[in-house]
Amino acid sequence: MKSRTKVVVIGGGIAGCSTLYHLTQEGWSDVVLVERNELTSGTTWHSAAQVTNFGMNQTMVGLKSHSIQLYKDLAEDPDYPINYHHGDGGIRLANTEAQMQGYRHFASMARGMDVQFEVIDAEECARRHPLISTENLIGGLWDPMDGDIDPAQLCQALARRARKAGAEVYRNTPVVGLSQYSDDTWTVRTEHGDIDCDIVVNACGYRVNEVGAMMGVHHPVASMEHQYFLTEEIPAIRDAGHRMPLLRCPISDYYCRQEKNGLLLGFYEQDCKTWGMDGIDPNFVNALCPDDLDRVTDVLEGAFARMPALMEVGVHTVVNGPITYTIDGAPLVGPIPGKRNAFCIIGLRAGLGEGGGHGWLLAQQIVHGEACYDTWCLDPRRFTGHANVELTSLKAIEDYQNEFRFHFPHEHRPAGRPAKTTPLTPVLAAEGAEFTVVNGWERVEYIKPTPDFSPSLSFDFDETFDLVAAEVANVQNGVGLAEVNGFNRIEITGADRHTFLDRMFCGMVTRRDGRVGLGYLLNHHGMVKAEATVANLPASDRGPHRLWYGSAAASEFHDMDWLTQHLRADEDVHLRSLTNDQTILVLAGPNARNVLSACARGDWSAEAFPWLSVRECFVGIAPATVMGVSFSGELAYEIHVPNASLYAAYLALRQAGEVLGLKLFGSRAVESMRMEKSFLHWKADLITEFDPFETGLDRFVKLEKGDFIGRDAVLKRQAVGARKKLVVLQVHATQQPAHPGASLMQSERVVGTITSGDWGHRTGLNLAHGFVQPGLADIGTEMELDCCGQGVRVTVIPRSPYDPGFERIRA
């Protein structure tokens, strides 16, 4: 066994084998995989092994397309062919028009990744799958590339190719410990000796937290028992002359695919069960859980109703094995939060079908720092301190129970709530607030007109439309108050704080006390990595000279990792997170200054406290830090308050604003207003697939200032020219917004993709942002939006259609 290698991958299932193989494809051959038993002895061996192209976003579709192409290549290898039933086709059924509308959106999204889904009616579903009944069926989504694969053969084929490229695989080699050193290298301790390495990858399936504990981390991954049956031969399948398509049924919570001349029938029962919560037997290898057929009786009845032939056939095998889930059902593929040179590829509930793509994206991140797609939807850092065992298990149960039910826009499922709150959460709930969730935080979405108000789930504008319009109008014409909790805030102190941030940002970082600036951080490929405000706070009784770095709530772990990884040993810079200690109250509207002046001492005039200023003060009796910044496009103040004083500040503002008609507003109103100002949203419009020039951030890039991360790459990219350009679009429709991922078309050809969209209540415009081919970025260019299957005309318009001169913000 080697004593030194570049990467050690721990785990020999599809996650580990795919990662090992793809590392060799990216040019790293000095890599090792260690497996405690035999390859595929965990979840992989009993996988139902379905291989679909369906995904909830373009990244997922792209990685699944890679899996399909890779598996086809492996199956056609004359030296080591594997069993892969490719192109049997698959149908996702629907019994509501809302589900069908969602399928049309996913078909539009997939077109942008060169994947062709088809939305079909009930009769066509039955024609393609003659075993199903059309009772209570409207139609479905057809995936022509759907199929299934042999799990063990797949992993052996990947390991074989990795070995041929120079990698080594050590079976029956349990890992017993991990040590990391000051230079960020690791020692992987096994029962057969130690391996020193630069990088460690946790690919341990349902044993993920056994290895996580060796690193001193916990991963939000839980296991669920999952049962499927193998039936006896079904004559209709035997005599069909072709393989039956795969079937996934959100109506009755089951799936099936052909297995020999029978069916493999799997269940997602409501009375589901977690597994391994109190530890896993070390001898649980190539093993299953006891059968529990009573749990699936209700689901089985639904399957019988949909497929009457099942009532005439016996069952010869029952499989009940653990599969892993995360808090949102998507895997964790990428850097482990708070660790260096440590990655994971875990929580792959549909591992066989998409594991080829997951390993591909992870290998790119390990070797190059980023993948070809923005991988935030998979990033382990998208969950932060709230991601404990109990929350993960509750969300795993909920996701299991809704396996084939996609999330609608603005759908907020109830399990595991509330995870993070502030002292104002119950106060705002009593005011009628409806809450959404942002990085676990309960954040006000809108104010309900009645306690039982419940909008329908739809891709159209819903019943909140007029409520949001009223909230926006109040902010535009009077004054509104909103709580923005969980906003990422890092306090930076030390003599070198400005030079450090100057190296991190692609633009100028303001050094003047009492001033705030907005800027962007790039990765080493010159792509947009992060967006942040930087506030310069002078020394006071609250602390020394310091900077406040502020960014999106979801970026809490992501940005802290990026900043700490680039600190130099000789720099006097200290980082401290304040994210969970303070909350923002946003005061916005033309009367905002009057409200603030009534409850906070000092001169708040435009001359004394202009836009992009910061000042420490008291709001009532509450210590506060006020910033003159706006995401709404109106005169606005961000009032940063310690959570212990938050309620006091809230009461002071409400009392001061009562005579001026102050009302609450929520995140839906903010989204509408930020679209009208063409303000961009991190991980919607700001992603690592595009550079700042392609994203329209030219004015924030100062190439002449000297060295910064990504500068050389940006210069090279600038010389080549833009591949896409971010544009603002007017959508000529009133029924629904443009949804992220939807395709923009010209002459039946995909020319762009929507990143965000919403109705602008002040402008009366249906607005969207999207990346399009550079030749289509000129003002006035028209395209067609595939909006849930309907062709809708869109026009490129100038940025900031509301108050383009920013006069209201500066008022």
Coordinates of N, CA and C in Angstrom, one line a residue, residues 499-506 520-522 562-563 566-567 705 707-709:
T499 N -5.7 46.2 2.8 CA -4.9 45.6 1.7 C -5.3 44.2 1.5
F500 N -5.7 43.5 2.5 CA -6.3 42.1 2.4 C -7.5 42.2 1.5
L501 N -8.5 43.0 1.8 CA -9.7 43.1 1.0 C -9.4 43.6 -0.4
D502 N -8.4 44.5 -0.5 CA -8.1 45.0 -1.9 C -7.6 43.9 -2.8
R503 N -7.0 42.9 -2.2 CA -6.5 41.7 -3.0 C -7.7 40.8 -3.3
M504 N -8.7 40.8 -2.4 CA -9.8 39.9 -2.6 C -10.9 40.4 -3.6
F505 N -11.0 41.8 -3.7 CA -12.1 42.4 -4.5 C -11.5 42.8 -5.9
C506 N -12.3 42.7 -6.9 CA -11.8 43.1 -8.3 C -11.9 44.6 -8.5
Y520 N -17.2 43.1 -5.8 CA -17.3 41.7 -6.2 C -16.0 40.9 -6.0
L521 N -16.0 39.7 -5.6 CA -14.9 38.8 -5.5 C -14.9 37.8 -6.6
L522 N -13.8 37.6 -7.2 CA -13.7 36.6 -8.3 C -12.9 35.4 -7.9
W562 N -13.8 31.3 2.0 CA -13.1 31.9 0.9 C -12.1 32.9 1.5
L563 N -12.5 33.7 2.4 CA -11.7 34.7 3.0 C -10.6 34.1 3.8
H566 N -7.5 32.6 2.0 CA -6.6 33.5 1.3 C -5.9 34.5 2.3
L567 N -6.0 34.3 3.6 CA -5.2 35.1 4.5 C -3.8 34.6 4.5
K705 N -5.8 48.8 -10.9 CA -5.5 48.9 -9.5 C -4.3 48.0 -9.1
D707 N -2.7 43.9 -8.5 CA -3.1 42.5 -8.4 C -4.3 42.3 -7.6
F708 N -5.2 41.4 -8.0 CA -6.3 40.9 -7.2 C -6.6 39.5 -7.7
I709 N -7.3 38.7 -6.9 CA -7.6 37.3 -7.3 C -8.4 37.3 -8.5

